[in-house]
Coordinates of C-alpha atoms in Angstrom, one line a residue:
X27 CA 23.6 -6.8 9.3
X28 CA 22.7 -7.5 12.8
X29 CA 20.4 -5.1 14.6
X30 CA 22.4 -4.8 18.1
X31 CA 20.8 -2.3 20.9
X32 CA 23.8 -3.5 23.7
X33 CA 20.7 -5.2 25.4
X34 CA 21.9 -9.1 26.1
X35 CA 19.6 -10.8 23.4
X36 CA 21.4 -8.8 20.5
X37 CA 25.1 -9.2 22.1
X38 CA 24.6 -12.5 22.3
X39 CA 23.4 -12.6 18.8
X40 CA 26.6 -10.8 18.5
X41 CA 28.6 -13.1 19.9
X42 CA 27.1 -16.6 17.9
X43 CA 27.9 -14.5 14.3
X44 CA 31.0 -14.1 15.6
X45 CA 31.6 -17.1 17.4
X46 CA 30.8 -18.9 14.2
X47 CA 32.5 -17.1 11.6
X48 CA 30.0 -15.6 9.8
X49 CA 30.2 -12.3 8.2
X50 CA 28.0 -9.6 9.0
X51 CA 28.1 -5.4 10.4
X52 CA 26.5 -3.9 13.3
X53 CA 24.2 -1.3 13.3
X54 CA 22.8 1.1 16.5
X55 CA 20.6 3.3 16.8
X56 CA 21.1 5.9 19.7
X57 CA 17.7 7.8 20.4
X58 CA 19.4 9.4 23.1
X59 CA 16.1 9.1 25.3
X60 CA 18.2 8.0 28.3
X61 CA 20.6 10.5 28.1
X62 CA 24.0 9.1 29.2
X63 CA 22.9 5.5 29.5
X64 CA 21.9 6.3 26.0
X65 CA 25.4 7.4 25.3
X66 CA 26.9 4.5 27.3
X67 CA 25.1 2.0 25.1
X68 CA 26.8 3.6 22.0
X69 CA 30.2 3.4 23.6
X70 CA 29.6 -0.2 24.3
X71 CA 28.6 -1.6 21.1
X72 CA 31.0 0.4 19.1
X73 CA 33.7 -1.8 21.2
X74 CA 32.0 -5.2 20.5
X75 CA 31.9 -4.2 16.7
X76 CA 35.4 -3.5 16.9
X77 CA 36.3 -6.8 19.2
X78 CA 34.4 -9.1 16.7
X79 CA 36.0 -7.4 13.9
X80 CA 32.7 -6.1 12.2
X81 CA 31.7 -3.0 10.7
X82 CA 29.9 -0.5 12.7
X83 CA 27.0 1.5 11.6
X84 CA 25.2 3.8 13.8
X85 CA 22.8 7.0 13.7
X86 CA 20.8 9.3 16.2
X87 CA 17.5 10.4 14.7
X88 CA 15.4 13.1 16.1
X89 CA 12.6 10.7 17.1
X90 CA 10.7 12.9 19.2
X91 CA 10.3 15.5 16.6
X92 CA 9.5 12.5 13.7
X93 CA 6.5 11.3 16.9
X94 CA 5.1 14.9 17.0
X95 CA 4.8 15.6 13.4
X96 CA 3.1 11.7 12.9
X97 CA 1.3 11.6 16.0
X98 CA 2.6 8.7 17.0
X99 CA 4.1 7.3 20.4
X100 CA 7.4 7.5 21.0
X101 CA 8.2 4.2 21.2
X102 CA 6.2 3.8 18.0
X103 CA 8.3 6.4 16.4
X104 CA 11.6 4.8 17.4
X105 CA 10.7 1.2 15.8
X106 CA 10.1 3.1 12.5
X107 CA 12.9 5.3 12.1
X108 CA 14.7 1.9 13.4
X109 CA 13.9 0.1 10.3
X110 CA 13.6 2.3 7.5
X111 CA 17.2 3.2 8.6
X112 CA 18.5 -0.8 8.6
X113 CA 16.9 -1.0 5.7
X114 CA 18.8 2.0 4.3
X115 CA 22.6 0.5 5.4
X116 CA 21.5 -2.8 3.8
X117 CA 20.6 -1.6 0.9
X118 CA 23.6 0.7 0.6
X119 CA 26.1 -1.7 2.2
X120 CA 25.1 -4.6 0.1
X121 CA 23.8 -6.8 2.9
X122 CA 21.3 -9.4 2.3
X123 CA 19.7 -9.9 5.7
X124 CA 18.6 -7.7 9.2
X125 CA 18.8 -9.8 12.0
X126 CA 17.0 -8.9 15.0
X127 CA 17.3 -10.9 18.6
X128 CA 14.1 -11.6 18.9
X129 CA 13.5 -15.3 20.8
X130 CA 10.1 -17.3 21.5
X131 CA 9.6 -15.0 25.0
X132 CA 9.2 -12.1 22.7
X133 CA 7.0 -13.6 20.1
X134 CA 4.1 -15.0 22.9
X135 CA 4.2 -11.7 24.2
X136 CA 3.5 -10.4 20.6
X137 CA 0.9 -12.7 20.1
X138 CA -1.0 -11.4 23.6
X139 CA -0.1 -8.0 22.7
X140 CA -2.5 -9.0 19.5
X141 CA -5.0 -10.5 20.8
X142 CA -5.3 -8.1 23.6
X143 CA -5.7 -5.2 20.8
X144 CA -7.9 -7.4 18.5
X145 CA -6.6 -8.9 15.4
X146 CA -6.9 -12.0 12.6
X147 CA -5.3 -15.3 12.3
X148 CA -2.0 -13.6 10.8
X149 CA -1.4 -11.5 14.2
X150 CA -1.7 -14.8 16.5
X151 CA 1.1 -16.6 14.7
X152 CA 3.9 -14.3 16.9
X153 CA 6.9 -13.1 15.2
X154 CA 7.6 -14.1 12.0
X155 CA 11.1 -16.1 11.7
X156 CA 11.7 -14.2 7.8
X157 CA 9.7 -11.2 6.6
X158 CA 11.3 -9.7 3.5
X159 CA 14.9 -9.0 4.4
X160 CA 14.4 -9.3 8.2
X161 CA 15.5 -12.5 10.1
X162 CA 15.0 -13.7 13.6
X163 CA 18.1 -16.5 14.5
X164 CA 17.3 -16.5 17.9
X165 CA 13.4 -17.5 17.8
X166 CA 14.4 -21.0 18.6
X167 CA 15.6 -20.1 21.4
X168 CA 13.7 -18.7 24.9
X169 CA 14.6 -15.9 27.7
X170 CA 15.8 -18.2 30.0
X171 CA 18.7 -20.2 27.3
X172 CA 19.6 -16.6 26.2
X173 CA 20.4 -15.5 29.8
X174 CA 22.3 -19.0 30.7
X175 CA 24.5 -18.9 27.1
X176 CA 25.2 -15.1 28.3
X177 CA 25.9 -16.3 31.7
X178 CA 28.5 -19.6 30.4
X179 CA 30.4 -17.7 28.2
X180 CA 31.1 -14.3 30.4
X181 CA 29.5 -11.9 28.3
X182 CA 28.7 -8.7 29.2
X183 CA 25.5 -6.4 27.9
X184 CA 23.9 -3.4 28.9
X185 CA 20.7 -3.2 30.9
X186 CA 17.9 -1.0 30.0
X187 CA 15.9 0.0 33.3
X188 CA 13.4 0.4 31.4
X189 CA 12.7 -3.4 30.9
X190 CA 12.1 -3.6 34.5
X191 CA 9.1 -0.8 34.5
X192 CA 5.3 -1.4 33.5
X193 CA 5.5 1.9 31.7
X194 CA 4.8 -0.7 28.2
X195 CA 1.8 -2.9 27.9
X196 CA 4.8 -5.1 26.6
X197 CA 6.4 -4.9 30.0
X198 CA 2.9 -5.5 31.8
X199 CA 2.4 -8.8 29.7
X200 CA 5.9 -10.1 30.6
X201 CA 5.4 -9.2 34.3
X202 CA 2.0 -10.3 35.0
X203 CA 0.2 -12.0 32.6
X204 CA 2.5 -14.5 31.2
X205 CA 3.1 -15.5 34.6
X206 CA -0.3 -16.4 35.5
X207 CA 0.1 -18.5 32.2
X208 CA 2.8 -20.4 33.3
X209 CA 1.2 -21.1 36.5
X210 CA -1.8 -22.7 34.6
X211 CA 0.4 -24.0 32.3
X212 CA 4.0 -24.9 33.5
X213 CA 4.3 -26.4 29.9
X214 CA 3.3 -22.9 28.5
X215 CA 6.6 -22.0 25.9
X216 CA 6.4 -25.7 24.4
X217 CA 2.6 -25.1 24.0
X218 CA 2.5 -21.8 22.6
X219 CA 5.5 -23.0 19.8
X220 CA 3.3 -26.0 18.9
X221 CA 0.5 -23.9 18.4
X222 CA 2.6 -21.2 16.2
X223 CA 3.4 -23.3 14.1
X224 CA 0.3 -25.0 13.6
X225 CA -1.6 -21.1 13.3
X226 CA 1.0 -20.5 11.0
X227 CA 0.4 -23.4 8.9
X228 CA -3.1 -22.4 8.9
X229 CA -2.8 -18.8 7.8
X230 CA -0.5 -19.9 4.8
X231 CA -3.2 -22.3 3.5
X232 CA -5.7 -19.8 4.1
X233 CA -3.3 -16.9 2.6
X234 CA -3.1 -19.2 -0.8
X235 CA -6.3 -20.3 -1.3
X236 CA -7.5 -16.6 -1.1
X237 CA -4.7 -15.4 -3.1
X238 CA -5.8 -17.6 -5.8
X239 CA -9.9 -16.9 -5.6
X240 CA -8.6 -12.9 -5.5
X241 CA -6.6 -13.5 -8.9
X242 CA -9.7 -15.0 -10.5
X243 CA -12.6 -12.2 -9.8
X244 CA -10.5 -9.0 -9.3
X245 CA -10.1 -7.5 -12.7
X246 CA -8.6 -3.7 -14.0
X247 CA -10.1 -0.9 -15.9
X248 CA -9.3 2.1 -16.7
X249 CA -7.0 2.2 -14.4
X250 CA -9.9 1.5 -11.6
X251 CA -10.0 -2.1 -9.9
X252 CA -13.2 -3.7 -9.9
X253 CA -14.8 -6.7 -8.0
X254 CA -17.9 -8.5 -8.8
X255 CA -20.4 -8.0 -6.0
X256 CA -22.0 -11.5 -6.7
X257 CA -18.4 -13.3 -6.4
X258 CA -18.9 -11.5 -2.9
X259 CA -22.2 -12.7 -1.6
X260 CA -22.7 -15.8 -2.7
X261 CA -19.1 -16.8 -0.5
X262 CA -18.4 -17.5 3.2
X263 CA -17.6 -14.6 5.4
X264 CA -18.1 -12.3 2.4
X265 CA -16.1 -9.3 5.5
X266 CA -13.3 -11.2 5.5
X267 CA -12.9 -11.9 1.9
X268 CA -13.4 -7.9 1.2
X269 CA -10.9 -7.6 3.7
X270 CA -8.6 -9.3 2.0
X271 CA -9.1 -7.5 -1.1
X272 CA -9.1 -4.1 0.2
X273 CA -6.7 -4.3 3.1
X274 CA -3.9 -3.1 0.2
X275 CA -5.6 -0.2 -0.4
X276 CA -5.4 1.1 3.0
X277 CA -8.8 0.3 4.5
X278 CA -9.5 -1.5 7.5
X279 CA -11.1 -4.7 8.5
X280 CA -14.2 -2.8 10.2
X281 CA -14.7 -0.8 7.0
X282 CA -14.8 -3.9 4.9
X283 CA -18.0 -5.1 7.4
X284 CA -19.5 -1.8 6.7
X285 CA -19.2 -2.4 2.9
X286 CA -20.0 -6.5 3.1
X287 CA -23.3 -5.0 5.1
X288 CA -23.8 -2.8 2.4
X289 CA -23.5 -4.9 -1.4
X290 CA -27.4 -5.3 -1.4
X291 CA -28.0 -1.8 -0.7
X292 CA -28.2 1.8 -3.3
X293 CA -25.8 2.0 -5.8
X294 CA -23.8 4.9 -5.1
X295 CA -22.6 4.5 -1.5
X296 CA -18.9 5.6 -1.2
X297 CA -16.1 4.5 1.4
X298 CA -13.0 6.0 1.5
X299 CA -9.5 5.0 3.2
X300 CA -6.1 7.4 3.4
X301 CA -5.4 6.2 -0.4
X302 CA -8.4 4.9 -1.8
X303 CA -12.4 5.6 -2.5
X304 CA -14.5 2.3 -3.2
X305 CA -17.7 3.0 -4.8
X306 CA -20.6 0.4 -5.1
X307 CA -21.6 0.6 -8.4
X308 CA -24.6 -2.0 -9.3
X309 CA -22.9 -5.0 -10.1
X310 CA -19.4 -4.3 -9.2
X311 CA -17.7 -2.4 -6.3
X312 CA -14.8 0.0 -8.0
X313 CA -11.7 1.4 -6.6
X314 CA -9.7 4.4 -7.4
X315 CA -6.6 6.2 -6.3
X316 CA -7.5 9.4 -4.7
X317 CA -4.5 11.0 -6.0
X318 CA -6.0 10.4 -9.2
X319 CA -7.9 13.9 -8.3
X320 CA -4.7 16.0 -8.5
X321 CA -3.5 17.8 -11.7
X322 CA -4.3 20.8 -13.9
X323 CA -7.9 21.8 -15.1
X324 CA -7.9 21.8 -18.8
X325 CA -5.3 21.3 -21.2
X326 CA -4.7 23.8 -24.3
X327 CA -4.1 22.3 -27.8
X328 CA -2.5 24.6 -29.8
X329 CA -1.8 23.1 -33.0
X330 CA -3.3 20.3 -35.1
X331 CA -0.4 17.6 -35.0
X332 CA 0.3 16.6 -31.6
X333 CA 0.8 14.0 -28.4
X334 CA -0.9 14.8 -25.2
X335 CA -0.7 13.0 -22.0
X336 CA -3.2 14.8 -19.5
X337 CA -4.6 12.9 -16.1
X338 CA -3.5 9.7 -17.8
X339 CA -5.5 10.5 -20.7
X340 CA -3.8 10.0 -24.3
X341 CA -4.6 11.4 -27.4
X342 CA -2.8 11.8 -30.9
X343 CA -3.7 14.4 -33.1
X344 CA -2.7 14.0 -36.4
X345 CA -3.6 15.8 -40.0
X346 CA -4.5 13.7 -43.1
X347 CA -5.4 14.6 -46.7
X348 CA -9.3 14.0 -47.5
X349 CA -10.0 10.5 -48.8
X350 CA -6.8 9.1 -46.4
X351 CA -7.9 5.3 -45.4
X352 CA -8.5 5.6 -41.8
X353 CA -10.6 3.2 -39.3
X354 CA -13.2 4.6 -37.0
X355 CA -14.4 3.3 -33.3
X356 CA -15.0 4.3 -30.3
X357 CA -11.0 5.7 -29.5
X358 CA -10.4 6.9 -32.7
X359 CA -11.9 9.3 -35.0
X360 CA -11.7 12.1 -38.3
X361 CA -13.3 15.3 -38.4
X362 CA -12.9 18.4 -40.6
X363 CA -10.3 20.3 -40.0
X364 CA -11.2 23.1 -41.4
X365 CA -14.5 23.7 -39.7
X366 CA -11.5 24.2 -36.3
X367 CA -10.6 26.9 -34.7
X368 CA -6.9 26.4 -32.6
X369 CA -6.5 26.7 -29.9
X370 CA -8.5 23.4 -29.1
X371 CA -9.4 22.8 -25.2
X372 CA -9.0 19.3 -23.2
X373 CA -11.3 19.4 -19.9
X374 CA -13.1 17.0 -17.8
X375 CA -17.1 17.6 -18.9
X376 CA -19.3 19.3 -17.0
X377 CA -23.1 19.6 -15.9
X378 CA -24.9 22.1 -18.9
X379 CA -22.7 21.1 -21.7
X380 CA -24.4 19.8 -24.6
X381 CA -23.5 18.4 -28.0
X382 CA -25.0 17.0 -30.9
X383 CA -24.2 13.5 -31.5
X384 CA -22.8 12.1 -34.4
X385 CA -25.7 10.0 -36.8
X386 CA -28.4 12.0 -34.7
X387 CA -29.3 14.1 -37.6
X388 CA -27.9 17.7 -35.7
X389 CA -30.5 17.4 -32.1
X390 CA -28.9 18.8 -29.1
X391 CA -27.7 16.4 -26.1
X392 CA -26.9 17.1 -22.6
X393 CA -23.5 14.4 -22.1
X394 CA -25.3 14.1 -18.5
X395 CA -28.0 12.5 -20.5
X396 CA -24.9 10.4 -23.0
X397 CA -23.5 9.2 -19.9
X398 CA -26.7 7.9 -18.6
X399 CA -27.5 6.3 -21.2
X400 CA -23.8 4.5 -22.4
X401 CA -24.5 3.1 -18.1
X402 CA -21.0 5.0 -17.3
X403 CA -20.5 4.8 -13.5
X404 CA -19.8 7.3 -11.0
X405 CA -15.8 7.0 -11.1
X406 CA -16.0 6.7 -15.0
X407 CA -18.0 9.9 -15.1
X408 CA -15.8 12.0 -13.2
X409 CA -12.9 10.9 -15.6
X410 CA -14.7 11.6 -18.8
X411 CA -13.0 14.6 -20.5
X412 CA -14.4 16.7 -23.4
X413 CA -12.5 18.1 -26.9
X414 CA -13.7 21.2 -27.5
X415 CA -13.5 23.8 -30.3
X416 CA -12.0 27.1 -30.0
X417 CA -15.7 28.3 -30.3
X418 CA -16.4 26.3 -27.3
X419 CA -18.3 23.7 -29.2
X420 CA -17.5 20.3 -28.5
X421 CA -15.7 18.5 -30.8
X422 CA -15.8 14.4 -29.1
X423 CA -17.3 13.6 -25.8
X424 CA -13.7 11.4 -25.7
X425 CA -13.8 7.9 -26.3
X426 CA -17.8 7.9 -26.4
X427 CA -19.3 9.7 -29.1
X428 CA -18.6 12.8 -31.6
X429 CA -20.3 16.0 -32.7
X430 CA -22.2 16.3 -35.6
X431 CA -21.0 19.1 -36.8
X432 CA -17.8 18.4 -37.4
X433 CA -18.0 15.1 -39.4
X434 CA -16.5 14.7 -42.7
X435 CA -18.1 15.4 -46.0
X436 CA -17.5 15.1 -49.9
X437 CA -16.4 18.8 -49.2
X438 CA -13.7 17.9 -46.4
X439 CA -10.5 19.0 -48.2
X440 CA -8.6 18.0 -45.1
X441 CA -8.8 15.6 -42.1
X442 CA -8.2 15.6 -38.4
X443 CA -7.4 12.1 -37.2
X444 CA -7.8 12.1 -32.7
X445 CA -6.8 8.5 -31.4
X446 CA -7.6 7.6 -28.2
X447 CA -4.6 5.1 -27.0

């Protein structure tokens, strides 16, 4: 599906698909921001679908409303309604591929555009030639073979006036900056594509090796991701490696400085990103999904035999005749039925409650105190729920430890089985 604006990169691209016989659609998006020189471009590339025999697709999203509500620029706004729409027609339309006209022009001034904003070793490699389902077919080529293949073959585009304004620090690189370059550099297109490819060669090796040193130290429990502070330290640029790790979970490379500055410090420290909190917990820092958070309070039990699904949180409940075989750890255990009163409660535990724990002869216990001592961290503790009676009472501080008082006996007549899966 080729990505044509009526601008003369994308009719040309046009033009070679069609030129060479290969199948593919058009798609246009009309913003209408230039009113009817919006309308115009529309009109224009509707009639070189139809000339080249290829499917037209086009929509006019609101993109100034979609800018407001985001707080986004509008040109900002555009490029993503833009894409999530191709992507959309692809998908639908059963295309394999986007192609966009971008050409080696448009990738330098990318890769100033980076560097002039700050960035890594992955934004100084220009535009990509394939990411995912988008392709660039005219990055071999430059402004200046575009214009000439435009110029041999009669064909006819539309001109954005906007291209000729510095209202876009895209437009300001193209008119000033890269030509200062060129003036030190007359060579400046066949350097800048040597050294592409040479950063880009560089960032895959680099990509790989810390790809492969991520799979070995990051590790999953719980549903919480944790990462050894020690497999942190003791490396090179221990920022950039926690960048590397946490960059998927929505935080940002100056955050992961603030947390690299931070491993040797006090256990408890908290950092958070749109998505994510990261704790440093003693040995390991742990990260969690905020939305984790959301969900009801408590959970009512209402009768003995049951499957209950609550903030991830699984437990069977299941009645068994005294003296039934049954195997006893830390997810599972048996308690007397009969000493319950239904409804039974499911809630996350709370500062006061106490217990009695199981095999501590009937004293009292604050789980505060249980938690302390079993080392639970911070994220662990906020995720530790409590079964209690219908008394009140707890029944199983869940998965850790049970209540005394409602252990079996030689005068248990029947069971209550609660597995943890």
């Amino acid at each position: 599906m080729l990505a044509v604006s009526g601008g003369i990169d994308s009719v040309v691209m046009a033009h070679l698909f069609h030129n060479l016989g290969l199948p593919a659609g058009i798609a246009h998006c009309n913003f209408g921001l230039r009113g009817e020189e919006s309308q115009g471009d529309e009109a224009f590339v509707r009639e070189l679908a139809a000339r080249c025999n290829f499917p037209f697709f086009v929509k006019s999203p609101d993109v100034k409303s979609f800018a407001k509500s985001t707080s986004v620029s509008t040109q900002m706004a555009a490029r993503e309604l833009r894409y999530e729409w191709f992507e959309k027609v692809r998908e639908e339309m059963g295309y394999r591929w986007i192609a966009t006209a971008h050409h080696a022009n448009d990738s330098l001034e990318t890769l100033l555009l980076n560097l002039a904003r700050g960035t890594g070793l992955a934004g100084l490699t220009g535009i990509a030639p394939v990411n995912g389902h988008l392709i660039r077919p005219l990055l071999f080529s430059n402004r200046a073979e575009v214009s000439r293949y435009a110029a041999e073959n009669g064909i006819g585009w539309r001109e954005d006036r906007t291209n000729a304004t510095d209202d876009y620090y895209r437009n300001k690189i193209r008119h000033h900056v890269i030509p200062v370059l060129a003036e030190l550099n007359p060579s400046l297109e066949n350097t800048f594509n040597v050294s592409v490819e040479r950063l880009r060669a560089s960032n895959a090796l680099l990509e790989a090796h810390l790809q492969n040193w991520k799979k070995q130290i990051v590790s999953e429990e719980n549903g919480n991701v944790r990462i050894p502070i020690v497999a942190i330290s003791e490396e090179a640029e221990p920022a950039y490696r926690l960048w590397f790790i946490l960059r998927d979970f929505g935080f940002q490379y100056g955050q992961a400085r603030s947390v690299a500055a931070s491993l040797n410090g006090i256990s408890g420290k908290q950092f958070f990103s749109p998505t994510h909190v990261l704790l440093i917990d003693r040995d390991f820092l742990v990260l969690r999904d905020l939305s984790e958070n959301s969900g009801q309070e408590e959970l009512i039990i209402e009768q003995p035999n049951a499957t209950l699904d609550w903030h991830g949180l699984k437990l069977a409940l299941r009645t068994l005749p005294a003296g039934s075989p049954v195997h006893f750890d830390h997810t599972t255990i048996a308690v007397d039925l009969d000493l319950l009163t239904f409804p039974l409660t499911l809630r996350k535990w709370q500062q006061g409650d106490i217990f009695h724990p199981f095999g501590m002869g009937g004293k009292r216990k604050k789980v505060s105190d249980l938690l302390i001592d079993k080392k639970v961290d911070l994220f662990e503790k906020e995720k530790t729920a409590v079964l209690l009676n219908g008394n009140g009472d707890i029944i199983w501080v869940v998965g850790i430890r049970a209540d005394e008082r409602f252990k079996i006996t030689t005068a248990t007549s029947n069971l209550l089985l609660i597995s943890l899966n």
